[in-house]
Coordinates of C-alpha atoms and ligand atoms in Angstrom, one line a residue:
X1 CA -0.4 0.0 -0.2
X2 CA 1.9 3.1 -1.0
X3 CA -1.3 5.4 -0.9
X4 CA -3.3 5.5 2.5
X5 CA -6.3 7.2 3.7
X6 CA -5.5 9.9 6.4
X7 CA -6.9 13.0 7.6
X8 CA -5.5 16.1 6.3
X9 CA -5.0 20.0 7.8
X10 CA -4.1 22.7 5.3
X11 CA -4.1 26.3 6.4
X12 CA -3.8 28.7 3.3
X13 CA -5.4 32.1 2.0
X14 CA -8.5 30.3 1.8
X15 CA -8.7 29.3 5.6
X16 CA -8.3 26.8 7.6
X17 CA -9.6 23.0 7.0
X18 CA -9.7 19.6 7.7
X19 CA -10.5 17.1 4.9
X20 CA -10.6 12.9 4.5
X21 CA -7.9 12.6 2.1
X22 CA -5.2 10.4 0.5
X23 CA -1.5 10.6 1.0
X24 CA 1.4 8.8 -0.4
X25 CA 4.0 6.6 1.5
X26 CA 6.6 8.9 -0.2
X27 CA 5.2 12.1 1.8
X28 CA 5.7 10.4 5.0
X29 CA 8.0 12.9 7.5
X30 CA 11.4 11.4 8.7
X31 CA 11.6 8.7 10.9
X32 CA 13.1 5.3 11.7
X33 CA 10.2 3.2 12.1
X34 CA 7.1 2.9 9.9
X35 CA 4.2 1.9 12.0
X36 CA 0.6 0.7 10.2
X37 CA -1.9 2.0 12.4
X38 CA -4.5 0.4 13.3
X39 CA -5.9 2.5 16.2
X40 CA -5.9 6.1 17.3
X41 CA -8.5 8.3 19.6
X42 CA -10.0 11.3 19.9
X43 CA -8.5 13.5 22.7
X44 CA -9.4 17.3 23.2
X45 CA -6.5 18.3 21.7
X46 CA -7.4 16.7 18.7
X47 CA -11.0 18.5 18.7
X48 CA -8.6 21.6 19.1
X49 CA -6.5 20.6 16.2
X50 CA -9.1 19.3 13.5
X51 CA -11.5 22.6 13.8
X52 CA -8.4 24.9 14.4
X53 CA -9.9 26.6 17.6
X54 CA -6.4 26.8 19.1
X55 CA -2.9 26.8 17.4
X56 CA -2.4 23.0 18.1
X57 CA -1.2 22.5 14.2
X58 CA 2.3 24.2 13.4
X59 CA 3.0 22.7 10.2
X60 CA 1.1 22.4 7.1
X61 CA 0.0 20.6 5.7
X62 CA -0.6 18.0 8.6
X63 CA -2.1 14.6 9.4
X64 CA -3.5 15.4 13.1
X65 CA -4.2 13.1 15.7
X66 CA -1.7 13.1 18.7
X67 CA -1.5 9.4 19.6
X68 CA -2.0 6.1 17.8
X69 CA -1.6 2.1 18.2
X70 CA -0.3 -0.3 15.5
X71 CA 2.5 -2.5 14.2
X72 CA 5.7 -1.7 13.0
X73 CA 6.0 -2.5 9.5
X74 CA 9.9 -1.4 8.9
X75 CA 12.3 -0.1 11.3
X76 CA 16.0 0.6 11.4
X77 CA 15.6 0.9 15.1
X78 CA 17.7 -1.0 17.4
X79 CA 14.5 -1.7 20.0
X80 CA 11.9 -2.4 17.1
X81 CA 11.2 -5.3 14.6
X82 CA 8.7 -5.9 12.2
X83 CA 5.7 -7.5 13.7
X84 CA 6.1 -5.3 17.1
X85 CA 2.8 -3.7 18.6
X86 CA 3.6 0.1 19.8
X87 CA 2.2 2.7 21.1
X88 CA 2.7 6.5 20.4
X89 CA 1.6 9.6 22.7
X90 CA 2.3 13.1 21.6
X91 CA 5.9 14.3 21.0
X92 CA 4.4 16.8 18.5
X93 CA 2.7 14.0 16.4
X94 CA -0.5 15.9 15.1
X95 CA 1.3 19.1 15.9
X96 CA 4.6 19.4 14.0
X97 CA 5.3 15.6 12.7
X98 CA 2.4 13.8 11.1
X99 CA -0.1 11.9 13.5
X100 CA -2.2 9.0 13.9
X101 CA -5.0 9.9 11.8
X102 CA -3.7 7.9 8.9
X103 CA -3.2 4.2 7.8
X104 CA 0.8 4.7 8.4
X105 CA 2.7 6.8 10.6
X106 CA 6.7 7.2 10.2
X107 CA 8.1 8.2 13.6
X108 CA 11.3 8.2 15.9
X109 CA 11.7 4.6 17.4
X110 CA 12.6 6.6 20.2
X111 CA 9.0 8.0 20.5
X112 CA 7.3 4.6 20.6
X113 CA 6.6 2.3 23.6
X114 CA 6.1 -1.4 23.3
X115 CA 2.2 -2.0 23.6
X116 CA 2.1 -3.4 26.9
X117 CA 1.0 -6.9 27.3
X118 CA -1.8 -6.1 29.2
X119 CA -3.8 -4.2 26.3
X120 CA -5.1 -4.7 23.1
X121 CA -4.2 -2.0 20.5
X122 CA -8.2 -0.8 20.9
X123 CA -7.5 -0.7 25.0
X124 CA -4.3 1.2 24.6
X125 CA -6.4 4.0 22.4
X126 CA -9.1 3.8 25.1
X127 CA -6.5 4.5 27.6
X128 CA -4.8 7.2 24.9
X129 CA -3.0 10.1 25.7
X130 CA -5.7 11.3 28.1
X131 CA -5.8 8.2 30.2
X132 CA -2.0 8.0 30.2
X133 CA -2.1 11.7 31.1
X134 CA -4.3 10.6 34.1
X135 CA -1.6 8.1 35.1
X136 CA 1.2 10.8 35.2
X137 CA -1.1 12.9 37.5
X138 CA -1.3 10.1 39.9
X139 CA 2.2 9.3 39.7
X140 CA 3.2 13.1 40.6
X141 CA 0.8 13.4 43.3
X142 CA 2.2 10.2 44.9
X143 CA 5.8 11.3 44.1
X144 CA 4.9 14.6 45.9
X145 CA 3.9 12.3 48.9
X146 CA 0.1 12.2 48.6
X147 CA -1.2 9.1 49.9
X148 CA -5.0 8.4 50.5
X149 CA -4.8 8.7 54.4
X150 CA -4.4 12.6 53.8
X151 CA -7.9 13.0 52.9
X152 CA -9.8 13.0 49.6
X153 CA -8.9 14.0 46.1
X154 CA -10.9 16.0 43.6
X155 CA -10.9 14.9 40.3
X156 CA -12.5 17.6 37.7
X157 CA -14.0 17.1 34.2
X158 CA -14.7 13.9 35.6
X159 CA -16.8 12.5 32.9
X160 CA -14.2 13.4 30.3
X161 CA -11.5 11.1 29.4
X162 CA -8.5 12.3 32.0
X163 CA -11.3 12.4 34.7
X164 CA -12.6 9.1 34.0
X165 CA -9.5 7.6 33.9
X166 CA -8.2 9.4 36.9
X167 CA -11.1 8.3 39.1
X168 CA -10.7 5.1 38.2
X169 CA -6.8 4.9 39.2
X170 CA -7.4 6.8 42.2
X171 CA -10.3 4.9 43.3
X172 CA -8.3 1.7 42.7
X173 CA -5.2 2.9 44.8
X174 CA -7.1 3.8 47.8
X175 CA -8.7 7.3 47.6
X176 CA -11.7 8.6 48.6
X177 CA -12.8 10.1 45.4
X178 CA -15.0 13.6 44.8
X179 CA -15.6 13.9 40.8
X180 CA -16.6 17.6 39.9
X181 CA -18.9 17.5 36.8
X182 CA -21.1 19.8 35.0
X183 CA -23.2 16.4 33.9
X184 CA -25.6 15.5 36.6
X185 CA -26.9 12.4 34.6
X186 CA -23.5 10.8 34.6
X187 CA -23.4 10.4 38.3
X188 CA -24.0 6.8 38.2
X189 CA -21.4 6.2 35.8
X190 CA -18.7 8.5 37.8
X191 CA -19.8 6.4 41.0
X192 CA -19.2 3.3 39.2
X193 CA -15.9 4.4 38.0
X194 CA -15.1 4.7 42.1
X195 CA -16.4 8.2 42.9
X196 CA -17.4 8.6 46.5
X197 CA -19.0 11.9 46.1
X198 CA -20.3 14.1 42.8
X199 CA -19.9 17.9 42.7
X200 CA -21.5 20.4 40.7
X201 CA -18.6 22.0 38.3
X202 CA -20.7 25.2 39.0
X203 CA -19.3 25.2 42.5
X204 CA -15.9 25.7 41.1
X205 CA -16.3 27.7 37.7
X206 CA -16.9 31.3 38.9
X207 CA -13.8 33.5 40.2
X208 CA -13.3 32.6 43.9
X209 CA -11.9 33.8 47.4
X210 CA -7.9 33.7 47.8
X211 CA -8.6 30.5 50.5
X212 CA -11.6 28.8 51.3
X213 CA -12.7 26.0 53.7
X214 CA -10.3 22.8 53.1
X215 CA -11.9 20.2 51.1
X216 CA -9.5 17.9 49.7
X217 CA -5.9 16.8 50.2
X218 CA -4.9 16.5 46.6
X219 CA -6.8 17.0 43.1
X220 CA -6.4 16.1 39.6
X221 CA -7.3 19.3 37.6
X222 CA -8.2 18.7 33.5
X223 CA -10.3 22.3 33.8
X224 CA -7.5 25.4 34.4
X225 CA -8.9 28.7 34.7
X226 CA -11.2 29.8 37.6
X227 CA -11.8 26.1 38.4
X228 CA -8.2 25.5 39.0
X229 CA -8.1 28.9 41.1
X230 CA -10.4 27.3 43.4
X231 CA -9.6 23.9 43.7
X232 CA -6.2 25.6 45.0
X233 CA -7.7 27.5 47.2
X234 CA -9.9 24.6 48.9
X235 CA -6.8 22.1 49.1
X236 CA -6.1 21.2 52.6
X237 CA -2.3 22.0 54.4
X238 CA 0.4 20.6 52.5
X239 CA -2.1 19.1 49.7
X240 CA -0.9 19.1 46.0
X241 CA -2.6 19.7 42.9
X242 CA -1.9 18.1 39.3
X243 CA -2.6 20.4 36.9
X244 CA -3.0 19.1 33.2
X245 CA -5.5 20.7 31.3
X246 CA -7.4 23.7 30.1
X247 CA -10.9 22.2 29.3
X248 CA -12.5 25.9 31.2
X249 CA -9.3 28.0 29.6
X250 CA -6.0 28.3 29.5
X251 CA -6.1 31.5 32.0
X252 CA -5.1 31.0 35.8
X253 CA -5.9 34.2 37.9
X254 CA -5.1 33.4 41.6
X255 CA -3.0 34.3 44.6
X256 CA 0.1 33.2 46.5
X257 CA -2.3 32.2 49.4
X258 CA -2.9 28.8 48.9
X259 CA 1.1 28.1 48.5
X260 CA 2.6 30.5 51.4
X261 CA -0.2 30.2 53.8
X262 CA -1.0 26.3 53.4
X263 CA 2.1 25.3 51.7
X264 CA -0.1 24.0 48.7
X265 CA 1.7 22.6 45.7
X266 CA 1.1 22.9 41.8
X267 CA 2.3 20.3 40.0
X268 CA 2.7 20.9 36.3
X269 CA 1.6 17.6 34.0
X270 CA 3.1 17.6 30.5
X271 CA 2.5 14.3 28.8
X272 CA 3.9 15.3 25.2
X273 CA 7.8 15.6 25.7
X274 CA 7.9 13.2 28.8
X275 CA 10.8 11.1 29.3
X276 CA 10.6 7.4 28.2
X277 CA 11.2 6.0 31.4
X278 CA 8.3 7.8 33.2
X279 CA 6.2 7.0 30.0
X280 CA 6.6 3.5 30.8
X281 CA 6.1 3.8 34.8
X282 CA 2.5 5.5 33.6
X283 CA 1.7 2.7 31.3
X284 CA 2.9 -0.2 33.8
X285 CA 0.2 1.8 36.6
X286 CA -2.4 1.9 33.8
X287 CA -1.9 -2.1 33.3
X288 CA -1.8 -3.1 36.6
X289 CA -4.5 -0.6 38.3
X290 CA -7.1 0.1 35.5
X291 CA -9.9 -2.4 35.7
X292 CA -10.6 -3.6 32.0
X293 CA -14.3 -4.1 32.6
X294 CA -14.0 -0.3 33.7
X295 CA -12.2 0.7 30.3
X296 CA -14.8 -0.8 28.3
X297 CA -17.5 0.9 30.1
X298 CA -16.1 4.4 29.8
X299 CA -15.0 3.8 26.1
X300 CA -17.1 3.7 22.7
X301 CA -15.5 2.9 19.2
X302 CA -16.1 5.1 16.4
X303 CA -14.5 4.3 12.5
X304 CA -12.5 6.7 10.7
X305 CA -14.9 8.7 9.1
X306 CA -16.4 9.8 12.6
X307 CA -13.2 11.6 13.6
X308 CA -14.4 15.1 12.3
X309 CA -17.8 15.1 14.1
X310 CA -16.5 13.5 17.1
X311 CA -13.7 16.2 17.5
X312 CA -16.4 18.8 17.2
X313 CA -18.2 16.9 19.9
X314 CA -15.4 17.0 22.6
X315 CA -14.9 20.4 22.5
X316 CA -18.6 20.9 23.6
X317 CA -18.4 18.6 26.1
X318 CA -20.4 16.0 24.9
X319 CA -18.2 12.7 24.5
X320 CA -18.3 10.6 27.9
X321 CA -15.1 9.0 29.0
X322 CA -13.0 7.9 25.8
X323 CA -13.0 7.1 22.2
X324 CA -11.8 4.5 20.0
X325 CA -11.1 5.1 16.7
X326 CA -10.7 2.2 14.4
X327 CA -8.4 3.3 11.6
X328 CA -9.0 0.2 9.3
Ligands
NDP401 P1 -12.7 15.9 27.7 O1 -13.2 16.9 26.7 O2 -12.7 14.7 27.2 O3 -12.9 16.2 28.9 C1 -13.1 17.4 29.6 C2 -14.0 17.7 30.7 O4 -13.7 19.1 31.1 C3 -15.2 17.7 29.7 O5 -15.6 16.2 29.9 C4 -16.1 18.4 30.9 O6 -16.0 17.6 32.1 C5 -15.0 19.1 31.6 N1 -15.3 20.6 31.0 C6 -15.7 20.8 29.4 N2 -15.6 22.2 29.5 C7 -15.5 22.8 31.0 C8 -15.6 24.0 31.1 N3 -16.1 25.0 30.1 N4 -15.9 24.4 32.4 C9 -15.6 23.4 33.2 N5 -15.4 22.1 33.0 C10 -15.4 21.9 31.6 O7 -11.2 16.2 27.5 P2 -9.9 15.1 27.9 O8 -10.0 14.3 29.0 O9 -9.3 14.4 26.4 O10 -8.6 16.3 28.2 C11 -9.1 17.3 29.3 C12 -7.9 18.6 29.2 O11 -6.7 18.0 29.7 C13 -7.9 19.2 27.7 O12 -7.6 20.7 28.5 C14 -6.7 18.5 27.2 O13 -5.9 19.6 26.7 C15 -6.1 18.6 28.5 N6 -4.5 17.5 28.6 C16 -3.4 17.8 28.6 C17 -2.4 16.9 28.3 C18 -1.0 17.1 28.7 O14 -0.4 16.6 28.4 N7 -1.0 18.1 29.8 C19 -2.5 15.4 27.8 C20 -4.1 15.3 27.6 C21 -5.3 16.1 28.0 P3 -17.7 17.3 32.8 O15 -18.8 17.1 31.9 O16 -17.5 16.3 34.0 O17 -17.8 18.6 33.7

């Protein structure tokens, strides 16, 4: 197959547009491993890239898709040989390097991790960058010394991808999980995943006071903006907040009060450039602690030609949990 189907993003005098298209293998970018992509997923960032709402894509034309799973077709990298099952998250794929919404991808072998034995390719994309980031956030809280005996943990953006997998991982680790959501109708789903308490995200989304009642020892925040400011203001003494998202906004208007009066720690989570050793730890954690029945329950499968509709839906908060894309 020298021709393969892919989504193509262009930006020129006639504007920014994503189209279902076809590429030739000769157009693939540099890399020492070529992968036949079987599955990808739709993360929030993919929604931003496809709609052009944020400047995620920084080279044109681009094949979007920040992650994929597939099988190595050819490789000159010492760690990978044809037939190996692999997963990629981030490293600028779908931003500056051709990404996962294509039947083929060529990338640096250093960017790939072996598909964890616990998961199929489809399951690895049910987890995707959102789930791997949730695991990074949990690891960061633990590295900071956070343990369930300190009190509850809050998860914002609870019914989304990062949120739902964070809830499942934290509940398995023994935390009492408070889930913040704007979707009351998902309360049973969040409880099933492991949440002990559900709060309305409206409690956190408006500008608040520099300090509030101490309500949680730790938090995983996928929302940013006023929500993150309020999360910090209500974190208990020497607690920690892992900030990974911007679903409400990229802004953060807060004060130093939580930091200097309560010793609260704000932990930044970036999944894109994370060194391989930490990636492997995150995947090991997912393999160990993520209940596969819950994973199936929080994910849905779509075909390649549904990617663009789903990208628009995820930005409107209409996607529950995770989406697996069968590239086919
Ligand atoms: P999802 O769309 O699946 O989840 C986001 C959730 O945030 C929604 O489901 C919704 O949850 C909540 N939300 C949406 N809009 C608002 C709003 N205006 N105010 C408050 N809450 C809102 O996205 P993902 O889980 O894939 O990603 C979540 C965030 O994490 C994104 O900003 C994404 O860019 C970021 N991210 C960052 C990474 C990194 O490396 N730092 C890696 C992966 C993701 P509910 O309906 O429950 O209220």
